[in-house]
């Protein structure tokens, strides 16, 4: 059992209450129902699911937590995260279908989003302000920001440069 499977098994409020009652020593469905105040049918369903998940062993009258399975889940290492995981997570949160849903307040996350937006401009190409505004307006169609603020952030973060109304992408 993985930690994720354990969390999934205990994600439901009813299963969590039933599990807690069993941890506290209730060994059968009627005792669990008395302690939790839940209907017997819900208790029986939760017990079945906890048994199926491997958290609870025994039959009615002999219910107990499978402590060894819990220890095993605690020792199971989490799968390694891919290097770009935090960047991908930030982009999934604030960008949908190449449109901004918002700009993060935290500077590091905002920089990730802005760097993504900056890729709309080809390195080495000079753009008039009108063209930059067109591109940025498309990014802002969902109301996640306004194009002027977005343009200002791109310049402040040195992702775009500006001189006499002409803009270009800085870096790669």
JSON list of C-alpha atoms in Angstrom, two decimals:
[
{"chain": "A", "resi": 1, "resn": "UNK", "atom": "CA", "xyz": [0.00, 0.00, 0.00]},
{"chain": "A", "resi": 2, "resn": "UNK", "atom": "CA", "xyz": [1.30, 3.41, -0.89]},
{"chain": "A", "resi": 3, "resn": "UNK", "atom": "CA", "xyz": [0.83, 6.58, 1.11]},
{"chain": "A", "resi": 4, "resn": "UNK", "atom": "CA", "xyz": [-1.39, 7.83, -1.70]},
{"chain": "A", "resi": 5, "resn": "UNK", "atom": "CA", "xyz": [-3.62, 4.74, -1.47]},
{"chain": "A", "resi": 6, "resn": "UNK", "atom": "CA", "xyz": [-3.79, 5.22, 2.30]},
{"chain": "A", "resi": 7, "resn": "UNK", "atom": "CA", "xyz": [-4.81, 8.85, 1.89]},
{"chain": "A", "resi": 8, "resn": "UNK", "atom": "CA", "xyz": [-7.40, 7.84, -0.69]},
{"chain": "A", "resi": 9, "resn": "UNK", "atom": "CA", "xyz": [-8.89, 5.21, 1.60]},
{"chain": "A", "resi": 10, "resn": "UNK", "atom": "CA", "xyz": [-9.22, 7.76, 4.42]},
{"chain": "A", "resi": 11, "resn": "UNK", "atom": "CA", "xyz": [-10.34, 10.69, 2.26]},
{"chain": "A", "resi": 12, "resn": "UNK", "atom": "CA", "xyz": [-14.02, 10.00, 2.92]},
{"chain": "A", "resi": 13, "resn": "UNK", "atom": "CA", "xyz": [-15.44, 11.44, 6.17]},
{"chain": "A", "resi": 14, "resn": "UNK", "atom": "CA", "xyz": [-17.51, 8.35, 6.98]},
{"chain": "A", "resi": 15, "resn": "UNK", "atom": "CA", "xyz": [-14.60, 5.94, 6.40]},
{"chain": "A", "resi": 16, "resn": "UNK", "atom": "CA", "xyz": [-12.37, 8.14, 8.54]},
{"chain": "A", "resi": 17, "resn": "UNK", "atom": "CA", "xyz": [-14.89, 8.12, 11.43]},
{"chain": "A", "resi": 18, "resn": "UNK", "atom": "CA", "xyz": [-15.30, 4.35, 11.18]},
{"chain": "A", "resi": 19, "resn": "UNK", "atom": "CA", "xyz": [-11.53, 3.87, 11.03]},
{"chain": "A", "resi": 20, "resn": "UNK", "atom": "CA", "xyz": [-11.10, 6.06, 14.13]},
{"chain": "A", "resi": 21, "resn": "UNK", "atom": "CA", "xyz": [-13.70, 4.04, 16.03]},
{"chain": "A", "resi": 22, "resn": "UNK", "atom": "CA", "xyz": [-11.87, 0.82, 15.15]},
{"chain": "A", "resi": 23, "resn": "UNK", "atom": "CA", "xyz": [-8.56, 2.39, 16.22]},
{"chain": "A", "resi": 24, "resn": "UNK", "atom": "CA", "xyz": [-10.21, 3.21, 19.56]},
{"chain": "A", "resi": 25, "resn": "UNK", "atom": "CA", "xyz": [-11.13, -0.44, 20.03]},
{"chain": "A", "resi": 26, "resn": "UNK", "atom": "CA", "xyz": [-14.61, -0.94, 18.63]},
{"chain": "A", "resi": 27, "resn": "UNK", "atom": "CA", "xyz": [-14.46, -4.44, 17.15]},
{"chain": "A", "resi": 28, "resn": "UNK", "atom": "CA", "xyz": [-17.87, -4.80, 15.51]},
{"chain": "A", "resi": 29, "resn": "UNK", "atom": "CA", "xyz": [-20.25, -2.78, 13.36]},
{"chain": "A", "resi": 30, "resn": "UNK", "atom": "CA", "xyz": [-22.85, -2.05, 16.10]},
{"chain": "A", "resi": 31, "resn": "UNK", "atom": "CA", "xyz": [-20.14, -0.67, 18.43]},
{"chain": "A", "resi": 32, "resn": "UNK", "atom": "CA", "xyz": [-18.75, 1.48, 15.61]},
{"chain": "A", "resi": 33, "resn": "UNK", "atom": "CA", "xyz": [-22.26, 2.75, 14.80]},
{"chain": "A", "resi": 34, "resn": "UNK", "atom": "CA", "xyz": [-22.86, 3.59, 18.47]},
{"chain": "A", "resi": 35, "resn": "UNK", "atom": "CA", "xyz": [-19.59, 5.50, 18.79]},
{"chain": "A", "resi": 36, "resn": "UNK", "atom": "CA", "xyz": [-19.90, 7.40, 15.50]},
{"chain": "A", "resi": 37, "resn": "UNK", "atom": "CA", "xyz": [-23.68, 7.93, 15.43]},
{"chain": "A", "resi": 38, "resn": "UNK", "atom": "CA", "xyz": [-23.69, 6.80, 11.80]},
{"chain": "A", "resi": 39, "resn": "UNK", "atom": "CA", "xyz": [-26.38, 4.55, 10.30]},
{"chain": "A", "resi": 40, "resn": "UNK", "atom": "CA", "xyz": [-25.52, 0.85, 10.30]},
{"chain": "A", "resi": 41, "resn": "UNK", "atom": "CA", "xyz": [-25.61, 0.68, 6.49]},
{"chain": "A", "resi": 42, "resn": "UNK", "atom": "CA", "xyz": [-22.97, 3.43, 6.16]},
{"chain": "A", "resi": 43, "resn": "UNK", "atom": "CA", "xyz": [-20.83, 1.76, 8.81]},
{"chain": "A", "resi": 44, "resn": "UNK", "atom": "CA", "xyz": [-20.96, -1.61, 7.04]},
{"chain": "A", "resi": 45, "resn": "UNK", "atom": "CA", "xyz": [-20.08, -0.05, 3.68]},
{"chain": "A", "resi": 46, "resn": "UNK", "atom": "CA", "xyz": [-17.17, 1.86, 5.23]},
{"chain": "A", "resi": 47, "resn": "UNK", "atom": "CA", "xyz": [-15.88, -1.27, 6.98]},
{"chain": "A", "resi": 48, "resn": "UNK", "atom": "CA", "xyz": [-16.01, -3.22, 3.72]},
{"chain": "A", "resi": 49, "resn": "UNK", "atom": "CA", "xyz": [-14.07, -0.50, 1.91]},
{"chain": "A", "resi": 50, "resn": "UNK", "atom": "CA", "xyz": [-11.49, -0.24, 4.69]},
{"chain": "A", "resi": 51, "resn": "UNK", "atom": "CA", "xyz": [-11.02, -4.03, 4.58]},
{"chain": "A", "resi": 52, "resn": "UNK", "atom": "CA", "xyz": [-10.71, -3.91, 0.77]},
{"chain": "A", "resi": 53, "resn": "UNK", "atom": "CA", "xyz": [-8.10, -1.16, 1.11]},
{"chain": "A", "resi": 54, "resn": "UNK", "atom": "CA", "xyz": [-6.14, -3.30, 3.57]},
{"chain": "A", "resi": 55, "resn": "UNK", "atom": "CA", "xyz": [-6.43, -0.91, 6.52]},
{"chain": "A", "resi": 56, "resn": "UNK", "atom": "CA", "xyz": [-8.72, -3.09, 8.61]},
{"chain": "A", "resi": 57, "resn": "UNK", "atom": "CA", "xyz": [-8.59, -6.86, 9.14]},
{"chain": "A", "resi": 58, "resn": "UNK", "atom": "CA", "xyz": [-10.83, -9.40, 10.79]},
{"chain": "A", "resi": 59, "resn": "UNK", "atom": "CA", "xyz": [-14.54, -10.01, 10.62]},
{"chain": "A", "resi": 60, "resn": "UNK", "atom": "CA", "xyz": [-17.43, -8.51, 12.51]},
{"chain": "A", "resi": 61, "resn": "UNK", "atom": "CA", "xyz": [-16.63, -8.84, 16.21]},
{"chain": "A", "resi": 62, "resn": "UNK", "atom": "CA", "xyz": [-12.89, -9.00, 15.51]},
{"chain": "A", "resi": 63, "resn": "UNK", "atom": "CA", "xyz": [-12.21, -5.77, 13.60]},
{"chain": "A", "resi": 64, "resn": "UNK", "atom": "CA", "xyz": [-8.77, -4.28, 14.05]},
{"chain": "A", "resi": 65, "resn": "UNK", "atom": "CA", "xyz": [-6.40, -1.93, 12.28]},
{"chain": "A", "resi": 66, "resn": "UNK", "atom": "CA", "xyz": [-3.70, -3.63, 10.20]},
{"chain": "A", "resi": 67, "resn": "UNK", "atom": "CA", "xyz": [-0.80, -1.83, 11.88]},
{"chain": "A", "resi": 68, "resn": "UNK", "atom": "CA", "xyz": [1.81, -3.62, 9.77]},
{"chain": "A", "resi": 69, "resn": "UNK", "atom": "CA", "xyz": [0.24, -2.34, 6.54]},
{"chain": "A", "resi": 70, "resn": "UNK", "atom": "CA", "xyz": [0.24, 1.19, 7.96]},
{"chain": "A", "resi": 71, "resn": "UNK", "atom": "CA", "xyz": [3.93, 0.91, 8.89]},
{"chain": "A", "resi": 72, "resn": "UNK", "atom": "CA", "xyz": [4.63, -0.42, 5.39]},
{"chain": "A", "resi": 73, "resn": "UNK", "atom": "CA", "xyz": [2.83, 2.55, 3.82]},
{"chain": "A", "resi": 74, "resn": "UNK", "atom": "CA", "xyz": [4.83, 4.95, 5.99]},
{"chain": "A", "resi": 75, "resn": "UNK", "atom": "CA", "xyz": [8.11, 3.36, 4.86]},
{"chain": "A", "resi": 76, "resn": "UNK", "atom": "CA", "xyz": [7.22, 3.38, 1.16]},
{"chain": "A", "resi": 77, "resn": "UNK", "atom": "CA", "xyz": [9.15, 6.23, -0.42]},
{"chain": "A", "resi": 78, "resn": "UNK", "atom": "CA", "xyz": [7.26, 8.75, -2.47]},
{"chain": "A", "resi": 79, "resn": "UNK", "atom": "CA", "xyz": [7.94, 8.54, -6.20]},
{"chain": "A", "resi": 80, "resn": "UNK", "atom": "CA", "xyz": [10.52, 11.09, -7.31]},
{"chain": "A", "resi": 81, "resn": "UNK", "atom": "CA", "xyz": [9.10, 14.28, -8.73]},
{"chain": "A", "resi": 82, "resn": "UNK", "atom": "CA", "xyz": [10.15, 15.32, -12.19]},
{"chain": "A", "resi": 83, "resn": "UNK", "atom": "CA", "xyz": [12.46, 18.34, -12.28]},
{"chain": "A", "resi": 84, "resn": "UNK", "atom": "CA", "xyz": [9.89, 20.60, -13.95]},
{"chain": "A", "resi": 85, "resn": "UNK", "atom": "CA", "xyz": [7.07, 19.60, -11.64]},
{"chain": "A", "resi": 86, "resn": "UNK", "atom": "CA", "xyz": [6.73, 22.89, -9.77]},
{"chain": "A", "resi": 87, "resn": "UNK", "atom": "CA", "xyz": [6.87, 24.89, -13.02]},
{"chain": "A", "resi": 88, "resn": "UNK", "atom": "CA", "xyz": [4.22, 22.67, -14.58]},
{"chain": "A", "resi": 89, "resn": "UNK", "atom": "CA", "xyz": [2.04, 22.98, -11.49]},
{"chain": "A", "resi": 90, "resn": "UNK", "atom": "CA", "xyz": [2.25, 26.79, -11.56]},
{"chain": "A", "resi": 91, "resn": "UNK", "atom": "CA", "xyz": [1.40, 26.88, -15.26]},
{"chain": "A", "resi": 92, "resn": "UNK", "atom": "CA", "xyz": [-1.53, 24.48, -14.81]},
{"chain": "A", "resi": 93, "resn": "UNK", "atom": "CA", "xyz": [-2.85, 26.74, -12.07]},
{"chain": "A", "resi": 94, "resn": "UNK", "atom": "CA", "xyz": [-2.59, 30.07, -13.89]},
{"chain": "A", "resi": 95, "resn": "UNK", "atom": "CA", "xyz": [-2.70, 29.21, -17.62]},
{"chain": "A", "resi": 96, "resn": "UNK", "atom": "CA", "xyz": [-5.50, 27.40, -19.46]},
{"chain": "A", "resi": 97, "resn": "UNK", "atom": "CA", "xyz": [-5.68, 27.10, -23.26]},
{"chain": "A", "resi": 98, "resn": "UNK", "atom": "CA", "xyz": [-2.97, 29.75, -23.66]},
{"chain": "A", "resi": 99, "resn": "UNK", "atom": "CA", "xyz": [-4.99, 32.24, -21.61]},
{"chain": "A", "resi": 100, "resn": "UNK", "atom": "CA", "xyz": [-4.19, 33.60, -18.16]},
{"chain": "A", "resi": 101, "resn": "UNK", "atom": "CA", "xyz": [-6.64, 32.82, -15.40]},
{"chain": "A", "resi": 102, "resn": "UNK", "atom": "CA", "xyz": [-4.70, 35.08, -13.07]},
{"chain": "A", "resi": 103, "resn": "UNK", "atom": "CA", "xyz": [-1.23, 36.18, -12.09]},
{"chain": "A", "resi": 104, "resn": "UNK", "atom": "CA", "xyz": [0.36, 34.77, -8.96]},
{"chain": "A", "resi": 105, "resn": "UNK", "atom": "CA", "xyz": [1.07, 37.20, -6.15]},
{"chain": "A", "resi": 106, "resn": "UNK", "atom": "CA", "xyz": [4.32, 35.43, -5.27]},
{"chain": "A", "resi": 107, "resn": "UNK", "atom": "CA", "xyz": [7.14, 36.81, -7.42]},
{"chain": "A", "resi": 108, "resn": "UNK", "atom": "CA", "xyz": [8.79, 33.45, -8.18]},
{"chain": "A", "resi": 109, "resn": "UNK", "atom": "CA", "xyz": [5.56, 31.94, -9.44]},
{"chain": "A", "resi": 110, "resn": "UNK", "atom": "CA", "xyz": [4.67, 35.10, -11.32]},
{"chain": "A", "resi": 111, "resn": "UNK", "atom": "CA", "xyz": [8.07, 34.93, -13.04]},
{"chain": "A", "resi": 112, "resn": "UNK", "atom": "CA", "xyz": [7.31, 31.36, -14.20]},
{"chain": "A", "resi": 113, "resn": "UNK", "atom": "CA", "xyz": [4.03, 32.51, -15.75]},
{"chain": "A", "resi": 114, "resn": "UNK", "atom": "CA", "xyz": [5.63, 35.60, -17.31]},
{"chain": "A", "resi": 115, "resn": "UNK", "atom": "CA", "xyz": [8.47, 33.55, -18.82]},
{"chain": "A", "resi": 116, "resn": "UNK", "atom": "CA", "xyz": [5.83, 31.33, -20.40]},
{"chain": "A", "resi": 117, "resn": "UNK", "atom": "CA", "xyz": [3.99, 34.34, -21.82]},
{"chain": "A", "resi": 118, "resn": "UNK", "atom": "CA", "xyz": [7.28, 35.82, -23.10]},
{"chain": "A", "resi": 119, "resn": "UNK", "atom": "CA", "xyz": [7.69, 32.76, -25.35]},
{"chain": "A", "resi": 120, "resn": "UNK", "atom": "CA", "xyz": [4.91, 34.28, -27.48]},
{"chain": "A", "resi": 121, "resn": "UNK", "atom": "CA", "xyz": [7.59, 36.56, -28.88]},
{"chain": "A", "resi": 122, "resn": "UNK", "atom": "CA", "xyz": [10.42, 35.33, -31.09]},
{"chain": "A", "resi": 123, "resn": "UNK", "atom": "CA", "xyz": [13.95, 36.13, -29.90]},
{"chain": "A", "resi": 124, "resn": "UNK", "atom": "CA", "xyz": [15.65, 38.71, -32.09]},
{"chain": "A", "resi": 125, "resn": "UNK", "atom": "CA", "xyz": [12.42, 40.04, -33.60]},
{"chain": "A", "resi": 126, "resn": "UNK", "atom": "CA", "xyz": [11.44, 43.65, -32.94]},
{"chain": "A", "resi": 127, "resn": "UNK", "atom": "CA", "xyz": [7.73, 44.28, -32.29]},
{"chain": "A", "resi": 128, "resn": "UNK", "atom": "CA", "xyz": [5.85, 47.58, -32.34]},
{"chain": "A", "resi": 129, "resn": "UNK", "atom": "CA", "xyz": [3.82, 48.28, -29.19]},
{"chain": "A", "resi": 130, "resn": "UNK", "atom": "CA", "xyz": [0.54, 47.72, -31.07]},
{"chain": "A", "resi": 131, "resn": "UNK", "atom": "CA", "xyz": [1.58, 44.15, -31.97]},
{"chain": "A", "resi": 132, "resn": "UNK", "atom": "CA", "xyz": [2.78, 43.43, -28.42]},
{"chain": "A", "resi": 133, "resn": "UNK", "atom": "CA", "xyz": [-0.56, 44.65, -27.07]},
{"chain": "A", "resi": 134, "resn": "UNK", "atom": "CA", "xyz": [-2.46, 42.36, -29.49]},
{"chain": "A", "resi": 135, "resn": "UNK", "atom": "CA", "xyz": [-0.55, 39.31, -28.31]},
{"chain": "A", "resi": 136, "resn": "UNK", "atom": "CA", "xyz": [-0.94, 40.22, -24.64]},
{"chain": "A", "resi": 137, "resn": "UNK", "atom": "CA", "xyz": [-4.67, 40.98, -25.01]},
{"chain": "A", "resi": 138, "resn": "UNK", "atom": "CA", "xyz": [-5.20, 37.38, -26.17]},
{"chain": "A", "resi": 139, "resn": "UNK", "atom": "CA", "xyz": [-3.45, 36.15, -23.03]},
{"chain": "A", "resi": 140, "resn": "UNK", "atom": "CA", "xyz": [-5.78, 38.34, -20.93]},
{"chain": "A", "resi": 141, "resn": "UNK", "atom": "CA", "xyz": [-9.10, 37.33, -22.55]},
{"chain": "A", "resi": 142, "resn": "UNK", "atom": "CA", "xyz": [-10.24, 35.43, -19.45]},
{"chain": "A", "resi": 143, "resn": "UNK", "atom": "CA", "xyz": [-9.69, 38.46, -17.23]},
{"chain": "A", "resi": 144, "resn": "UNK", "atom": "CA", "xyz": [-6.63, 37.05, -15.48]},
{"chain": "A", "resi": 145, "resn": "UNK", "atom": "CA", "xyz": [-4.84, 40.35, -15.92]},
{"chain": "A", "resi": 146, "resn": "UNK", "atom": "CA", "xyz": [-4.86, 43.35, -18.19]},
{"chain": "A", "resi": 147, "resn": "UNK", "atom": "CA", "xyz": [-2.48, 43.63, -21.12]},
{"chain": "A", "resi": 148, "resn": "UNK", "atom": "CA", "xyz": [-0.81, 46.85, -19.94]},
{"chain": "A", "resi": 149, "resn": "UNK", "atom": "CA", "xyz": [0.01, 45.38, -16.52]},
{"chain": "A", "resi": 150, "resn": "UNK", "atom": "CA", "xyz": [1.25, 42.22, -18.20]},
{"chain": "A", "resi": 151, "resn": "UNK", "atom": "CA", "xyz": [3.50, 44.24, -20.53]},
{"chain": "A", "resi": 152, "resn": "UNK", "atom": "CA", "xyz": [4.86, 46.19, -17.55]},
{"chain": "A", "resi": 153, "resn": "UNK", "atom": "CA", "xyz": [5.61, 42.97, -15.63]},
{"chain": "A", "resi": 154, "resn": "UNK", "atom": "CA", "xyz": [7.42, 41.50, -18.66]},
{"chain": "A", "resi": 155, "resn": "UNK", "atom": "CA", "xyz": [9.64, 44.58, -18.83]},
{"chain": "A", "resi": 156, "resn": "UNK", "atom": "CA", "xyz": [10.17, 44.76, -15.05]},
{"chain": "A", "resi": 157, "resn": "UNK", "atom": "CA", "xyz": [11.25, 41.11, -15.02]},
{"chain": "A", "resi": 158, "resn": "UNK", "atom": "CA", "xyz": [13.55, 41.79, -18.00]},
{"chain": "A", "resi": 159, "resn": "UNK", "atom": "CA", "xyz": [11.82, 39.25, -20.20]},
{"chain": "A", "resi": 160, "resn": "UNK", "atom": "CA", "xyz": [11.03, 41.95, -22.77]},
{"chain": "A", "resi": 161, "resn": "UNK", "atom": "CA", "xyz": [13.01, 45.09, -23.50]},
{"chain": "A", "resi": 162, "resn": "UNK", "atom": "CA", "xyz": [11.60, 48.37, -24.79]},
{"chain": "A", "resi": 163, "resn": "UNK", "atom": "CA", "xyz": [13.06, 51.33, -26.59]},
{"chain": "A", "resi": 164, "resn": "UNK", "atom": "CA", "xyz": [11.08, 54.08, -28.33]},
{"chain": "A", "resi": 165, "resn": "UNK", "atom": "CA", "xyz": [7.89, 52.02, -28.60]},
{"chain": "A", "resi": 166, "resn": "UNK", "atom": "CA", "xyz": [9.65, 48.93, -29.96]},
{"chain": "A", "resi": 167, "resn": "UNK", "atom": "CA", "xyz": [9.82, 45.71, -27.91]},
{"chain": "A", "resi": 168, "resn": "UNK", "atom": "CA", "xyz": [11.90, 42.57, -28.17]},
{"chain": "A", "resi": 169, "resn": "UNK", "atom": "CA", "xyz": [12.35, 39.39, -26.17]},
{"chain": "A", "resi": 170, "resn": "UNK", "atom": "CA", "xyz": [15.44, 39.19, -24.00]},
{"chain": "A", "resi": 171, "resn": "UNK", "atom": "CA", "xyz": [17.36, 35.92, -23.70]},
{"chain": "A", "resi": 172, "resn": "UNK", "atom": "CA", "xyz": [16.81, 32.67, -25.53]}
]
